[in-house]
mmCIF file of C-alpha atoms and ligand atoms in Angstrom:
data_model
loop_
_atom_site.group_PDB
_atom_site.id
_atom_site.type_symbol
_atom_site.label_atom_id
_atom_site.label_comp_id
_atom_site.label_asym_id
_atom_site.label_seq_id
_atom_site.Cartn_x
_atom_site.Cartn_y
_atom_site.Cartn_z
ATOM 1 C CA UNK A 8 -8.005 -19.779 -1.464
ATOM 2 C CA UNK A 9 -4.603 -21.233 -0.781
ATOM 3 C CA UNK A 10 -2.118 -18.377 -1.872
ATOM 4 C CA UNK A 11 -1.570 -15.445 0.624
ATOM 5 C CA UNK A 12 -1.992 -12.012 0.138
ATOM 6 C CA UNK A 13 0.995 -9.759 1.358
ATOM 7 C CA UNK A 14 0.901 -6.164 1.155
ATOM 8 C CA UNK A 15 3.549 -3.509 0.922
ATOM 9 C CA UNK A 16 2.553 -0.159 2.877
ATOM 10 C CA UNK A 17 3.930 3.522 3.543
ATOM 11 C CA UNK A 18 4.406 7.265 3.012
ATOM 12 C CA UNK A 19 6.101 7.999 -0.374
ATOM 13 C CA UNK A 20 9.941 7.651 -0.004
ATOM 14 C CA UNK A 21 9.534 4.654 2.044
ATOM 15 C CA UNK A 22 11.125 2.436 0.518
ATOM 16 C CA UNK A 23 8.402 0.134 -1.147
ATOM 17 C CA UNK A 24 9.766 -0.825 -4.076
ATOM 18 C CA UNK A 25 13.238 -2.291 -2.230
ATOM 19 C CA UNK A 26 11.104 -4.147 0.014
ATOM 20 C CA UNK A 27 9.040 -5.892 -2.423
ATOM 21 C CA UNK A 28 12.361 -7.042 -3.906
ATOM 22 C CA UNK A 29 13.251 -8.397 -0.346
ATOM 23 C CA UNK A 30 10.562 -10.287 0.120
ATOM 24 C CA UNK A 31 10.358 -11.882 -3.515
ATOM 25 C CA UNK A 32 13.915 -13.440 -2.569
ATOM 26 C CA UNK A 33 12.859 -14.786 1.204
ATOM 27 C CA UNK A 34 9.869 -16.091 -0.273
ATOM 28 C CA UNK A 35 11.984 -17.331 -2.893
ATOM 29 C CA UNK A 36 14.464 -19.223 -0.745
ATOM 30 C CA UNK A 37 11.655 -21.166 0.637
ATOM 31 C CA UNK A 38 10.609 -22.303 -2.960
ATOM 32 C CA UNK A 39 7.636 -19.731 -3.166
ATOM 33 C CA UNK A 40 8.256 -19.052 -6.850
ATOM 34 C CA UNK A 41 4.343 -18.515 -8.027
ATOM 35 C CA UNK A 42 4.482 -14.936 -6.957
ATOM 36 C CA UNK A 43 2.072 -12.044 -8.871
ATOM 37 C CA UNK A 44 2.789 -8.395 -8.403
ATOM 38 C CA UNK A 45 0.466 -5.871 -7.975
ATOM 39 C CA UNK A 46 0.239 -1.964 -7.397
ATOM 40 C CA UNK A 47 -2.548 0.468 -6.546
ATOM 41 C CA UNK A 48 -4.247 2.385 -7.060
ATOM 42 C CA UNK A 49 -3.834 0.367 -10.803
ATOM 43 C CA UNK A 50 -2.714 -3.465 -12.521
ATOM 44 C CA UNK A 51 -5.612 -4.001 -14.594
ATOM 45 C CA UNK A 52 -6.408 -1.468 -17.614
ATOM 46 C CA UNK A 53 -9.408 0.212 -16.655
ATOM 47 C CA UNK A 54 -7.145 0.662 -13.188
ATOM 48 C CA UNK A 55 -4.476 1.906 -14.395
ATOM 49 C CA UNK A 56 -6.765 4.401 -16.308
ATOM 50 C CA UNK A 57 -7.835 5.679 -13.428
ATOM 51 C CA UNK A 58 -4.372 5.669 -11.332
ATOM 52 C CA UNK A 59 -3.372 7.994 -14.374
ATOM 53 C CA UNK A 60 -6.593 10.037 -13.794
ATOM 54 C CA UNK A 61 -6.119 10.432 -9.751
ATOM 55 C CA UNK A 62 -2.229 10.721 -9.850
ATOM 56 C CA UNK A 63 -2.228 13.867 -12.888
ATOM 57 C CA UNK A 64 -5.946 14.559 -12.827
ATOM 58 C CA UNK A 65 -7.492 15.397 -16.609
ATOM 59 C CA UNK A 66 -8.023 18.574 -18.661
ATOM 60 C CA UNK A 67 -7.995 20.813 -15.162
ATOM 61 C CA UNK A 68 -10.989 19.445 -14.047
ATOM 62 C CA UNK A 69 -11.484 19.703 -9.860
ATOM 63 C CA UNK A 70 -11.197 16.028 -8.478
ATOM 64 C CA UNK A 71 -13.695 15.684 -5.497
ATOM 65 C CA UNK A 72 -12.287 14.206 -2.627
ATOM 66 C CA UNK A 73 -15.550 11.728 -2.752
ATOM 67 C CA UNK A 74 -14.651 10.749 -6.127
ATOM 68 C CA UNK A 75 -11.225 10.169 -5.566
ATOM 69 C CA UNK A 76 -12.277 8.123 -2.548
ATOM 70 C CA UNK A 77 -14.496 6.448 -5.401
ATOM 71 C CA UNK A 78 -12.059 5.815 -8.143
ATOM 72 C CA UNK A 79 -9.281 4.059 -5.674
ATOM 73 C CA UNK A 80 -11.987 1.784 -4.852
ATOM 74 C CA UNK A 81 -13.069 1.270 -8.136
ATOM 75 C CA UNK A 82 -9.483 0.434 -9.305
ATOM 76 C CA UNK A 83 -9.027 -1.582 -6.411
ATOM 77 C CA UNK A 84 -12.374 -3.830 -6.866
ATOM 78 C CA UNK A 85 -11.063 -4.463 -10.235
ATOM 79 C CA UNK A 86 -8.001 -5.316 -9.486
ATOM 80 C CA UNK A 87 -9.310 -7.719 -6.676
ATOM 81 C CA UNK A 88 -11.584 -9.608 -9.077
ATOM 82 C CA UNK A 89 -9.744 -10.145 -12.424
ATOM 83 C CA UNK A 90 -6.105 -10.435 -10.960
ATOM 84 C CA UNK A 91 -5.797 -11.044 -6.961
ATOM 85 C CA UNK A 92 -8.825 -13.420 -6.504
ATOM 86 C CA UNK A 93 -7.730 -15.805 -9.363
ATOM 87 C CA UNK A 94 -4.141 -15.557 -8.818
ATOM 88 C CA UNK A 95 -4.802 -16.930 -4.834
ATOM 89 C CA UNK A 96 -7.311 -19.578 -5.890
ATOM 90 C CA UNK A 97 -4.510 -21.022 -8.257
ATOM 91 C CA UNK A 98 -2.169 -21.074 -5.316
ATOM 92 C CA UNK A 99 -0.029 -17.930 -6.234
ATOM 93 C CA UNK A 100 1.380 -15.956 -3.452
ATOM 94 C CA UNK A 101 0.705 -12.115 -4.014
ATOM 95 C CA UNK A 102 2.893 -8.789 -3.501
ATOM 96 C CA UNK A 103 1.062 -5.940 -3.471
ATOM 97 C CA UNK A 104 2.329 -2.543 -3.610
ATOM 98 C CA UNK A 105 -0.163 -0.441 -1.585
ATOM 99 C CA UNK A 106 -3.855 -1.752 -0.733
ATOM 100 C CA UNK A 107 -7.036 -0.565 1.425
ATOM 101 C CA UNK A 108 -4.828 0.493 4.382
ATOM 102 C CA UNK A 109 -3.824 3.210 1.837
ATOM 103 C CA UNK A 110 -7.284 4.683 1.473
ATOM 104 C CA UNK A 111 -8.157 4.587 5.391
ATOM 105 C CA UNK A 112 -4.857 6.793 6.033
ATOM 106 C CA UNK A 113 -4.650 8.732 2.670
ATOM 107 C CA UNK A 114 -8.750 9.629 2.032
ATOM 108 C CA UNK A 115 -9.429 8.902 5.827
ATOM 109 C CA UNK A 116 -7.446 11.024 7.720
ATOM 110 C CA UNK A 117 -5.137 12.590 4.397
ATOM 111 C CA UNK A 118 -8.158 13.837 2.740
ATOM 112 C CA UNK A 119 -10.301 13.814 5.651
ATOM 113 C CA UNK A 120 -13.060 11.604 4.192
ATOM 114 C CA UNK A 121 -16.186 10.784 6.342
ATOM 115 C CA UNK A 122 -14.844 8.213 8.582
ATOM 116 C CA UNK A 123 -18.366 6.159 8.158
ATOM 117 C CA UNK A 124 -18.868 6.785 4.345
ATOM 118 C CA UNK A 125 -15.455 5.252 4.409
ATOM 119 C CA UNK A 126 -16.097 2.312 6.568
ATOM 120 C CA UNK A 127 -19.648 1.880 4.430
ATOM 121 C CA UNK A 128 -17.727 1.627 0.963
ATOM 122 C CA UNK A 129 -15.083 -0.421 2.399
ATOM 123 C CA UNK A 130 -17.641 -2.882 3.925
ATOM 124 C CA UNK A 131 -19.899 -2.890 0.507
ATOM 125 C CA UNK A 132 -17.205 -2.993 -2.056
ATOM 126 C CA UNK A 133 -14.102 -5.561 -0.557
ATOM 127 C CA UNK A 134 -17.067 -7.762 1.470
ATOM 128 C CA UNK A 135 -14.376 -8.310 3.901
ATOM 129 C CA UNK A 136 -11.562 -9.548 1.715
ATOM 130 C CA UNK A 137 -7.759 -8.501 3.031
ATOM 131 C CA UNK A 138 -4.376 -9.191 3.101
ATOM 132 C CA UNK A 139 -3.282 -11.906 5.084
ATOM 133 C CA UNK A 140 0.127 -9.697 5.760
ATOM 134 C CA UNK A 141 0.960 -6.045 5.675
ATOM 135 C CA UNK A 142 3.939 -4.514 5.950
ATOM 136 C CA UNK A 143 3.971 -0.701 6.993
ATOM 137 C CA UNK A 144 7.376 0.799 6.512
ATOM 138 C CA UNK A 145 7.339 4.088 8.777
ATOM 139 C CA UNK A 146 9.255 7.054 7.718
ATOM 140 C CA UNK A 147 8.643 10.370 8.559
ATOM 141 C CA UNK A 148 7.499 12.495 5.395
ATOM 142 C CA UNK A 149 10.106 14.665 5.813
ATOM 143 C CA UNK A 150 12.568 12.102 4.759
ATOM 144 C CA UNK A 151 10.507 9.905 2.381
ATOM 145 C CA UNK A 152 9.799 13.036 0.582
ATOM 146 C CA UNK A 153 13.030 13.853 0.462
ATOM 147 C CA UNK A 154 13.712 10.566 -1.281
ATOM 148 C CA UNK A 155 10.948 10.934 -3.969
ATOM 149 C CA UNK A 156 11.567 14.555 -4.724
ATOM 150 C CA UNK A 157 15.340 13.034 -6.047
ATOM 151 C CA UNK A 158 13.539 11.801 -8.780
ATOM 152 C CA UNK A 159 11.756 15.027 -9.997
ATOM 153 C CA UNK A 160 8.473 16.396 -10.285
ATOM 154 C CA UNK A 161 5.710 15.558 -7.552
ATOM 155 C CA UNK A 162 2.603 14.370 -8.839
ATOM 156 C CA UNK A 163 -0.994 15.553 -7.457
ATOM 157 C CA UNK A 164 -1.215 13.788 -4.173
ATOM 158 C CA UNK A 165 2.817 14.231 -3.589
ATOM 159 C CA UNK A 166 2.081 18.202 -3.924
ATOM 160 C CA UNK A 167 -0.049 18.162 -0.590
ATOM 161 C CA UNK A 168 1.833 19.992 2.569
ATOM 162 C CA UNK A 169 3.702 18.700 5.343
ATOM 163 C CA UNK A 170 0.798 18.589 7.672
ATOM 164 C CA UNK A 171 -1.483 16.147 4.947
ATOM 165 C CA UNK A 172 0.984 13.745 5.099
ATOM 166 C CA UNK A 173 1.842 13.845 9.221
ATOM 167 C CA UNK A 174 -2.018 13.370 9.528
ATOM 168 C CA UNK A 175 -1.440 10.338 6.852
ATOM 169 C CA UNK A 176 1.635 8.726 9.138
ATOM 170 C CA UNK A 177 -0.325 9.284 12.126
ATOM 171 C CA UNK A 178 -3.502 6.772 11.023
ATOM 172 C CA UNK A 179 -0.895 4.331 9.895
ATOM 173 C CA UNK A 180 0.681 4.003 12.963
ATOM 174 C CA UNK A 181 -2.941 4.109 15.262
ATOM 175 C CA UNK A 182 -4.361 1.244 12.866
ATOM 176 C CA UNK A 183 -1.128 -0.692 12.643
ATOM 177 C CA UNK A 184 -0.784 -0.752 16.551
ATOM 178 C CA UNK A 185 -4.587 -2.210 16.511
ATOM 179 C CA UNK A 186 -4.266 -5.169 14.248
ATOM 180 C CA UNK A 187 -2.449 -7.742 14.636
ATOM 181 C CA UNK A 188 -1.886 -8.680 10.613
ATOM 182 C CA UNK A 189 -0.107 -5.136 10.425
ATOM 183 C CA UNK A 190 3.737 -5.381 11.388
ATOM 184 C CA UNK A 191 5.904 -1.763 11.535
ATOM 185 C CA UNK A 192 9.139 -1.568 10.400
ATOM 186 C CA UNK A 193 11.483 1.358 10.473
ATOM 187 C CA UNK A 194 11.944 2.479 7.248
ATOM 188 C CA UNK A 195 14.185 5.528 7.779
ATOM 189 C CA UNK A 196 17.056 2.836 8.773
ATOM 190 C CA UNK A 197 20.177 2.555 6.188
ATOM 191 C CA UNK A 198 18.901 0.205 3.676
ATOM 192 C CA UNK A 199 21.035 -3.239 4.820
ATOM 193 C CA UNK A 200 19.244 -2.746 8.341
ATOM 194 C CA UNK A 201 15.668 -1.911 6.422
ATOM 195 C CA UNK A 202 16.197 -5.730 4.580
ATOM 196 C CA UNK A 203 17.233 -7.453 7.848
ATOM 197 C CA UNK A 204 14.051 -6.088 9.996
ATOM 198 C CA UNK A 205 12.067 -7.246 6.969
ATOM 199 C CA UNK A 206 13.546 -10.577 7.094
ATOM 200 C CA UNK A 207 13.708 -10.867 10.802
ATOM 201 C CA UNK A 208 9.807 -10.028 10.707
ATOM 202 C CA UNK A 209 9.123 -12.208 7.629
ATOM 203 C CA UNK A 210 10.807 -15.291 8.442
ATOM 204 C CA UNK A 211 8.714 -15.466 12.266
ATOM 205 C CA UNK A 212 5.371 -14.733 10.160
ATOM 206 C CA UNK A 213 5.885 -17.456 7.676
ATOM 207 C CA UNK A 214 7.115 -19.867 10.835
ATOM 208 C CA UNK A 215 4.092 -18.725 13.262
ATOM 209 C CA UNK A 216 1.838 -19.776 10.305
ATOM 210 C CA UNK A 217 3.439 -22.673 9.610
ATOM 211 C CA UNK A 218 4.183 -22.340 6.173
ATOM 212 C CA UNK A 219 8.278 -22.262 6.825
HETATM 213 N N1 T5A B 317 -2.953 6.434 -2.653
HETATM 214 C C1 T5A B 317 -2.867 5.126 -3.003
HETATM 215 C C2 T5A B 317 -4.044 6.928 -1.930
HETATM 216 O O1 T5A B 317 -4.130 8.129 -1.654
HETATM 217 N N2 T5A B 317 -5.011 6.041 -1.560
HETATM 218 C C3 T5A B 317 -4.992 4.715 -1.890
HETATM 219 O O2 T5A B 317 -5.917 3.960 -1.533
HETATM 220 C C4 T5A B 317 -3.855 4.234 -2.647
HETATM 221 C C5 T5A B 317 -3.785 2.792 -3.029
HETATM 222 C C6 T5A B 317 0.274 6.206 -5.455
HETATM 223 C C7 T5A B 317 -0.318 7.417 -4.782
HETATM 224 O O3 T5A B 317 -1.666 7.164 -4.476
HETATM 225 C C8 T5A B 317 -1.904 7.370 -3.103
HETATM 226 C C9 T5A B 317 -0.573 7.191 -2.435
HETATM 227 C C10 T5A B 317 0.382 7.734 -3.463
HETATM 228 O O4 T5A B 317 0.460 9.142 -3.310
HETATM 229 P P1 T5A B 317 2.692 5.811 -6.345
HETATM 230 O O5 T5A B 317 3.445 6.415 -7.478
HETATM 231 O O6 T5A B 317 2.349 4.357 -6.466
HETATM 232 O O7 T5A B 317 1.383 6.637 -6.149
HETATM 233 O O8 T5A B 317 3.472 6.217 -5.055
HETATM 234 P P2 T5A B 317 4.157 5.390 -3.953
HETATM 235 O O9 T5A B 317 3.450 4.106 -3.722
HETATM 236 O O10 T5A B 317 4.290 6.265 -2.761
HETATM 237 O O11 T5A B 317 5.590 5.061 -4.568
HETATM 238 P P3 T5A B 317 6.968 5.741 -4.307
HETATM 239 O O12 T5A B 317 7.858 5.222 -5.384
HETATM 240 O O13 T5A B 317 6.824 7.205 -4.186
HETATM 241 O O14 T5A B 317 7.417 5.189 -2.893
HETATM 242 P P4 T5A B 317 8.247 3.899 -2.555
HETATM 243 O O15 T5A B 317 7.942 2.793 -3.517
HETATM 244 O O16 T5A B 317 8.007 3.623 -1.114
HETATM 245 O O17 T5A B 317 9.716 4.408 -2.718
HETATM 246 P P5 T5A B 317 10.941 3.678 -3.420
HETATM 247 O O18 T5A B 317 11.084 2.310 -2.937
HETATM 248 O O19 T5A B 317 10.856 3.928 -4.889
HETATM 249 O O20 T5A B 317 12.125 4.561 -2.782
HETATM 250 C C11 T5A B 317 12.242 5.932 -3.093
HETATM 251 C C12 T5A B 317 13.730 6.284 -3.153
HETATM 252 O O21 T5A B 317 14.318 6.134 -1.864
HETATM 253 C C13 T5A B 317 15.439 5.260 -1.909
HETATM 254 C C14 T5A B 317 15.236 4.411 -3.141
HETATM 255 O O22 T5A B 317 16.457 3.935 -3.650
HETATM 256 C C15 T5A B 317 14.539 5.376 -4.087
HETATM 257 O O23 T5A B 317 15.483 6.177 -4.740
HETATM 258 N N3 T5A B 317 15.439 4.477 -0.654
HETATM 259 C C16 T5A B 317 16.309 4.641 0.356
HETATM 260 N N4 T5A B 317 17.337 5.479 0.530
HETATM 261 C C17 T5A B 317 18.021 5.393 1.697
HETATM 262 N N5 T5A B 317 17.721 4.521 2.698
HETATM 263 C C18 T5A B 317 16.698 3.654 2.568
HETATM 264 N N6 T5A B 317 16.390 2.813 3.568
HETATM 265 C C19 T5A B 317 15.924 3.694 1.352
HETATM 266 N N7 T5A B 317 14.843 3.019 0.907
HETATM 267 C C20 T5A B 317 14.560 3.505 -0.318
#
């Protein structure tokens, strides 16, 4: 596959969405137009009918925390297969909002999830497939919630306590510090300074891998 994969990740609030936009216009100014965008848990139908599903739940129905665990991965294989597979094999750079990193903080330490059922479904289902760059923007859930709860209602995972998401921030930051492919950048800065670390950190990865 010649396109790269570069994922988005973070707490609510952190600030996703503004740097997605930042790194469309880098990639941009080094003539990487082909880009494809993609969110999770969702971007294909039958993903997006689940994101629906795990973000509102349906008719009061108790999710499981196995079958949520289930139902991101289903979403993501699909996504994976129809849209991120075939956009990389013709050469498209993708952006994705949110990816497996996600489910190891979120279901892993979030939720709790049996750190080797995890590890199991993650080997079985993505056969070793990842992103060739993530981006973790760290906030504290204080603030990031903060920033979400601005736009009104919290959905079903936003509506966990403090403590869910500190356990959440806490597994980012141990499995970002452990691989290499993961870079950290303080999202709680003023916005200007957010963009600049992202380009600072963006323009050495595309110049350490050649590609700029
Ligand atoms: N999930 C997902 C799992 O549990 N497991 C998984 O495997 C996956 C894939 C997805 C939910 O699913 C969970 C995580 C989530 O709970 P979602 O709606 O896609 O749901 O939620 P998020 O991805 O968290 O999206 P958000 O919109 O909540 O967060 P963003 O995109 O990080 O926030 P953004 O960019 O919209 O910014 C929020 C506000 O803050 C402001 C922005 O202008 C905006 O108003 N802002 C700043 N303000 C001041 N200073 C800055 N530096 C700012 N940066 C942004």
């Amino acid at each position: 596959m010649s396109g790269k994969f570069i994922v988005i990740e973070g707490l609510e609030g952190a600030g996703k969405t503004t740097a997605i936009t930042t790194i469309s216009h880098i990639l941009n100014k080094k003539n990487i137009t082909d880009l494809v965008y993609t969110r999770e848990p969702g971007g294909t139908p039958i993903a997006e009918t689940l994101r629906n599903i795990i973000k509102h739940g349906l008719a009061d129905e108790p999710l499981t925390n196995k079958a949520e665990l289930l139902m991101f991965y289903a979403a993501r294989i699909q996504l994976i297969e129809n849209v991120i597979k075939p956009a990389l094999q013709a050469n498209k750079w993708v952006i994705g909002d949110r990816h497996d990193l996600s489910t190891q903080a979120y279901q892993g330490a979030g939720r709790q999830n049996d750190l080797m059922f995890i590890s199991t479904l993650k080997q079985s289902v993505l056969d070793g497939f990842k992103p060739d760059l993530t981006i973790y923007m760290d906030i504290s859930p204080e603030l990031g919630l903060k920033r979400v709860k601005a736009r009104g209602e919290f959905d079903r995972i936003e509506q966990e306590s403090l403590t869910f998401f500190e356990r959440i921030r806490e597994r980012y930051l141990e499995l970002a510090s452990q691989d290499s492919s993961i870079i950290t950048i303080d999202a709680s800065q003023p916005l200007e300074s957010v963009k600049l670390s992202i380009e600072k950190a963006l323009n050495t990865w595309l110049m350490e891998n050649g590609i700029a």
